[in-house]
Each structure stands twice: as structure tokens, then as C-alpha cells.
């Protein structure tokens, strides 16, 4: 019913993913957008909007907050008030605004590496400090992880990077949930322990949940972290900022629309104050696409998830053959690969695979040199060709070592 096999030329529209290697024969499996066209219902809504010719200043459609509220309730059992929603033209912006709104200068924000790079950069960019509490690997390859609660407790007591004891105040936890790049949802137990930690240390939490509608296997339900906080104590809801949007699931990142859900009015005011005169509204087409995404795309999303499951399994099988340890993600379209042994032989493995015709994300950007992130949201024929190139390159390389 939906065509996930179509290989369409995204260079024609200057797609970032493809322009990075525009003049080379490299199949790009790096930045997290999908090589599938956006859902037909979004294309139709945008076509109608374009045909109408109204591209002036635009407010959010009046029914959009209600649509989202219903969706959060139905999918995640979370009661959201429409008044809590703050529209944004992007999520990374939301992370940076959360840092500004929750931490004074030099105060600290926690993140768990390996993680999507803006989590590691936002505190420093805003004149605050990052406290990295690395996730704890639970296998030797470092491709499966849990939260390191022991280390979390320790960093709250240790001197900070400037040697201050007690350390500068820690105000915020930047949570990536589901987690990019490790591809998992944190468990109920982890979320409960994390909520207790936030309560104990009076922390705000900014939970980026943009990947939550891409659960592949469905056995583990997504629990919005704000819900976990409220379940621990209703007052804790006031400490939360949740970031969400249609960019990843419906492949409309280029339209620039996201939102922050901020239950507490005072925190919302601080967040809006950080935005003032610096942040534009999402563009007129962005609202149109978001409305279509959450009202008319469920059959497409289900078909997408089936395709992503197939692709994930295809990638796992190929990486097995290549002898590269890897994650088996339960959510989203990113596989995390341990290429440290290869790195010892060839240098940066992302650069090496790029020379062999496949563009992967460099784990160093996520805080783990020697690892790779592979985006498998691509038509099967393209993915197959990329995997074959990787397999051939490794076989040839190993033959030279033998
Ligand atoms: C966890 C996470 N947050 C945010 C983004 C980017 O969001 P935006 O393009 O809306 O800034 C990504 C993109 O990969 C992501 O994985």
C-alpha cells in the first residue's frame, strides 16, 4: 500500500544527508532522516496548502493542541493540558533553551553519553557546564547499556571540573528517551529510580522524546518521563520539560516543527523568556504537516515500523557476518556498532567506510570514538548495496592481514 522501495533522488532537493557526499559514490547512512518520501497524507495536505497560496504569518491550527493531547492520552496514557505546549522550530533549540531556563551561568546539566551530540554541547554553548555520566555497558562490546546510578550519585558529591567542593549546583538532567544512539527505551524501573534521583536533588528534567513513536517491537511501552515523575509525586510534574515533534517519525525534519510540553507556568515563562525575539514561529507549512501527521498517518506509521523491523534485522544479519558487534535497537532506525578493533588497524572507521562507499556517523561525535552509527531507514535495495560494500571492504581488508 505504501512504497518503501522507491529510491528517489534526494540530491535534486539538496537533502543534507546526500549533499555531504554529493560528488562521490557514497551511500549516506548517517544523519537521522529517512530515505523514504514523507507520508502521502502529509504530501497531500502540503499540496493543498501550496495551491491555496497563503504563506503569511501563521499561528498553530486551533485544533492541533487537542489532536496532540488526544494522542498522548491514547498512545502513552499521559494527560497533557493544551496550555502546556510551546511551539518551536526545532528540538535542538529546545534543548538549548531548557539549559538557559533551568541553569544559571556556570551551573551544571547532566547528560548520559554516548548520546546525540547536541546533548553534550548545549550546556557549554549556553555558558553552563556539562556533567557527563556515561551509560554503563552491559556487554563487552559496549553496544547495550543501562543508566549508571552509582556514578550519578558520585558526581553529585565529587568536586566539579573547576575543583569546587561542594561542586557548582546541578540543576538539570538532559534525558534522551528513547535514547539515540543506543536505540532503547529506559525501563520502568530505571525511570522510577531516575525520578527519585531528580526529586532528591531538586533537578529539572528536559526529556527529548522525539523517537518515541518509532518503537519497533512494541513489547516495551514508552513511558513519558513527565508521567513517571508525576506518578512518583504530582508536584514533580512541575520540574519537567518534554520535547517532541513529527520530524523523525514522519520524516519532515526539514520543515522545522517541534514543541516543548511544560506543565509549570513559571518554568514556561522562563523558557519563553529565553526564546524572546530570538526564536521564530514554525513556518506555515510546518503546522500543516504536523496536523496531517497526527490525524491521517497512522496506517503509514504502522507500515513504516514493519519496514524498519525488516531493515534492522537485515542490518543485524549483515553485521553478524562481518563480525562487528552491534546493538539490536528496540526503537528508531539507528544501529550502534563497535568498530574499535577495526579502528586500531585503519584509523577512524567512519572515514575508512566512507572511502569504501558508505557514509556512517562517527561515534566520536557521540562521545565514543571507535564506534559507528548506521541509519537503516533506507529502501531495502539501497541498504543492501551499502551493506554489501561494507562486507566487501572488510573482507578485502582482512585478506590483506591474513
Ligand atoms: C534525540 C534527537 N533530538 C533532536 C534531534 C534533532 O531535532 P531537530 O532537527 O528538530 O532540532 C535529533 C535528530 O537526530 C535527535 O535524534
JSON list of N, CA and C in Angstrom, two decimals, residues 192-205 225 229 232-236 239:
[
{"chain": "A", "resi": 192, "resn": "UNK", "atom": "N", "xyz": [11.77, 5.10, 37.28]},
{"chain": "A", "resi": 192, "resn": "UNK", "atom": "CA", "xyz": [11.38, 5.36, 38.67]},
{"chain": "A", "resi": 192, "resn": "UNK", "atom": "C", "xyz": [12.59, 5.78, 39.50]},
{"chain": "A", "resi": 193, "resn": "UNK", "atom": "N", "xyz": [13.69, 5.08, 39.29]},
{"chain": "A", "resi": 193, "resn": "UNK", "atom": "CA", "xyz": [14.90, 5.44, 40.06]},
{"chain": "A", "resi": 193, "resn": "UNK", "atom": "C", "xyz": [15.40, 6.83, 39.67]},
{"chain": "A", "resi": 194, "resn": "UNK", "atom": "N", "xyz": [15.27, 7.14, 38.37]},
{"chain": "A", "resi": 194, "resn": "UNK", "atom": "CA", "xyz": [15.70, 8.45, 37.89]},
{"chain": "A", "resi": 194, "resn": "UNK", "atom": "C", "xyz": [14.80, 9.55, 38.46]},
{"chain": "A", "resi": 195, "resn": "UNK", "atom": "N", "xyz": [13.50, 9.28, 38.54]},
{"chain": "A", "resi": 195, "resn": "UNK", "atom": "CA", "xyz": [12.57, 10.26, 39.11]},
{"chain": "A", "resi": 195, "resn": "UNK", "atom": "C", "xyz": [12.92, 10.50, 40.58]},
{"chain": "A", "resi": 196, "resn": "UNK", "atom": "N", "xyz": [13.27, 9.42, 41.29]},
{"chain": "A", "resi": 196, "resn": "UNK", "atom": "CA", "xyz": [13.65, 9.57, 42.71]},
{"chain": "A", "resi": 196, "resn": "UNK", "atom": "C", "xyz": [14.92, 10.40, 42.83]},
{"chain": "A", "resi": 197, "resn": "UNK", "atom": "N", "xyz": [15.85, 10.18, 41.90]},
{"chain": "A", "resi": 197, "resn": "UNK", "atom": "CA", "xyz": [17.11, 10.95, 41.90]},
{"chain": "A", "resi": 197, "resn": "UNK", "atom": "C", "xyz": [16.81, 12.44, 41.67]},
{"chain": "A", "resi": 198, "resn": "UNK", "atom": "N", "xyz": [15.94, 12.72, 40.71]},
{"chain": "A", "resi": 198, "resn": "UNK", "atom": "CA", "xyz": [15.60, 14.13, 40.40]},
{"chain": "A", "resi": 198, "resn": "UNK", "atom": "C", "xyz": [14.90, 14.78, 41.59]},
{"chain": "A", "resi": 199, "resn": "UNK", "atom": "N", "xyz": [14.05, 14.00, 42.27]},
{"chain": "A", "resi": 199, "resn": "UNK", "atom": "CA", "xyz": [13.36, 14.55, 43.45]},
{"chain": "A", "resi": 199, "resn": "UNK", "atom": "C", "xyz": [14.37, 14.86, 44.55]},
{"chain": "A", "resi": 200, "resn": "UNK", "atom": "N", "xyz": [15.27, 13.88, 44.79]},
{"chain": "A", "resi": 200, "resn": "UNK", "atom": "CA", "xyz": [16.24, 14.04, 45.88]},
{"chain": "A", "resi": 200, "resn": "UNK", "atom": "C", "xyz": [17.12, 15.28, 45.66]},
{"chain": "A", "resi": 201, "resn": "UNK", "atom": "N", "xyz": [17.50, 15.52, 44.39]},
{"chain": "A", "resi": 201, "resn": "UNK", "atom": "CA", "xyz": [18.43, 16.62, 44.12]},
{"chain": "A", "resi": 201, "resn": "UNK", "atom": "C", "xyz": [17.75, 17.84, 43.54]},
{"chain": "A", "resi": 202, "resn": "UNK", "atom": "N", "xyz": [16.43, 17.84, 43.55]},
{"chain": "A", "resi": 202, "resn": "UNK", "atom": "CA", "xyz": [15.68, 19.02, 43.13]},
{"chain": "A", "resi": 202, "resn": "UNK", "atom": "C", "xyz": [16.03, 19.43, 41.69]},
{"chain": "A", "resi": 203, "resn": "UNK", "atom": "N", "xyz": [16.11, 18.45, 40.81]},
{"chain": "A", "resi": 203, "resn": "UNK", "atom": "CA", "xyz": [16.52, 18.73, 39.42]},
{"chain": "A", "resi": 203, "resn": "UNK", "atom": "C", "xyz": [15.32, 18.99, 38.52]},
{"chain": "A", "resi": 204, "resn": "UNK", "atom": "N", "xyz": [15.55, 19.83, 37.52]},
{"chain": "A", "resi": 204, "resn": "UNK", "atom": "CA", "xyz": [14.65, 19.87, 36.38]},
{"chain": "A", "resi": 204, "resn": "UNK", "atom": "C", "xyz": [15.07, 18.76, 35.41]},
{"chain": "A", "resi": 205, "resn": "UNK", "atom": "N", "xyz": [14.13, 18.33, 34.57]},
{"chain": "A", "resi": 205, "resn": "UNK", "atom": "CA", "xyz": [14.47, 17.34, 33.54]},
{"chain": "A", "resi": 205, "resn": "UNK", "atom": "C", "xyz": [13.96, 17.83, 32.21]},
{"chain": "A", "resi": 225, "resn": "UNK", "atom": "N", "xyz": [8.68, 10.57, 30.42]},
{"chain": "A", "resi": 225, "resn": "UNK", "atom": "CA", "xyz": [9.34, 10.74, 31.72]},
{"chain": "A", "resi": 225, "resn": "UNK", "atom": "C", "xyz": [8.50, 11.66, 32.62]},
{"chain": "A", "resi": 229, "resn": "UNK", "atom": "N", "xyz": [7.51, 10.99, 36.49]},
{"chain": "A", "resi": 229, "resn": "UNK", "atom": "CA", "xyz": [7.72, 11.96, 37.58]},
{"chain": "A", "resi": 229, "resn": "UNK", "atom": "C", "xyz": [6.41, 12.19, 38.33]},
{"chain": "A", "resi": 232, "resn": "UNK", "atom": "N", "xyz": [5.44, 9.45, 40.61]},
{"chain": "A", "resi": 232, "resn": "UNK", "atom": "CA", "xyz": [6.18, 9.43, 41.88]},
{"chain": "A", "resi": 232, "resn": "UNK", "atom": "C", "xyz": [5.57, 10.46, 42.85]},
{"chain": "A", "resi": 233, "resn": "UNK", "atom": "N", "xyz": [5.32, 11.66, 42.33]},
{"chain": "A", "resi": 233, "resn": "UNK", "atom": "CA", "xyz": [4.69, 12.70, 43.14]},
{"chain": "A", "resi": 233, "resn": "UNK", "atom": "C", "xyz": [4.13, 13.76, 42.19]},
{"chain": "A", "resi": 234, "resn": "UNK", "atom": "N", "xyz": [2.84, 14.09, 42.29]},
{"chain": "A", "resi": 234, "resn": "UNK", "atom": "CA", "xyz": [2.25, 15.05, 41.33]},
{"chain": "A", "resi": 234, "resn": "UNK", "atom": "C", "xyz": [3.03, 16.35, 41.25]},
{"chain": "A", "resi": 235, "resn": "UNK", "atom": "N", "xyz": [3.65, 16.77, 42.36]},
{"chain": "A", "resi": 235, "resn": "UNK", "atom": "CA", "xyz": [4.37, 18.04, 42.35]},
{"chain": "A", "resi": 235, "resn": "UNK", "atom": "C", "xyz": [5.59, 18.00, 41.42]},
{"chain": "A", "resi": 236, "resn": "UNK", "atom": "N", "xyz": [6.11, 16.80, 41.18]},
{"chain": "A", "resi": 236, "resn": "UNK", "atom": "CA", "xyz": [7.32, 16.69, 40.35]},
{"chain": "A", "resi": 236, "resn": "UNK", "atom": "C", "xyz": [7.08, 17.02, 38.88]},
{"chain": "A", "resi": 239, "resn": "UNK", "atom": "N", "xyz": [8.64, 19.99, 37.42]},
{"chain": "A", "resi": 239, "resn": "UNK", "atom": "CA", "xyz": [10.09, 20.04, 37.16]},
{"chain": "A", "resi": 239, "resn": "UNK", "atom": "C", "xyz": [10.41, 19.57, 35.74]}
]
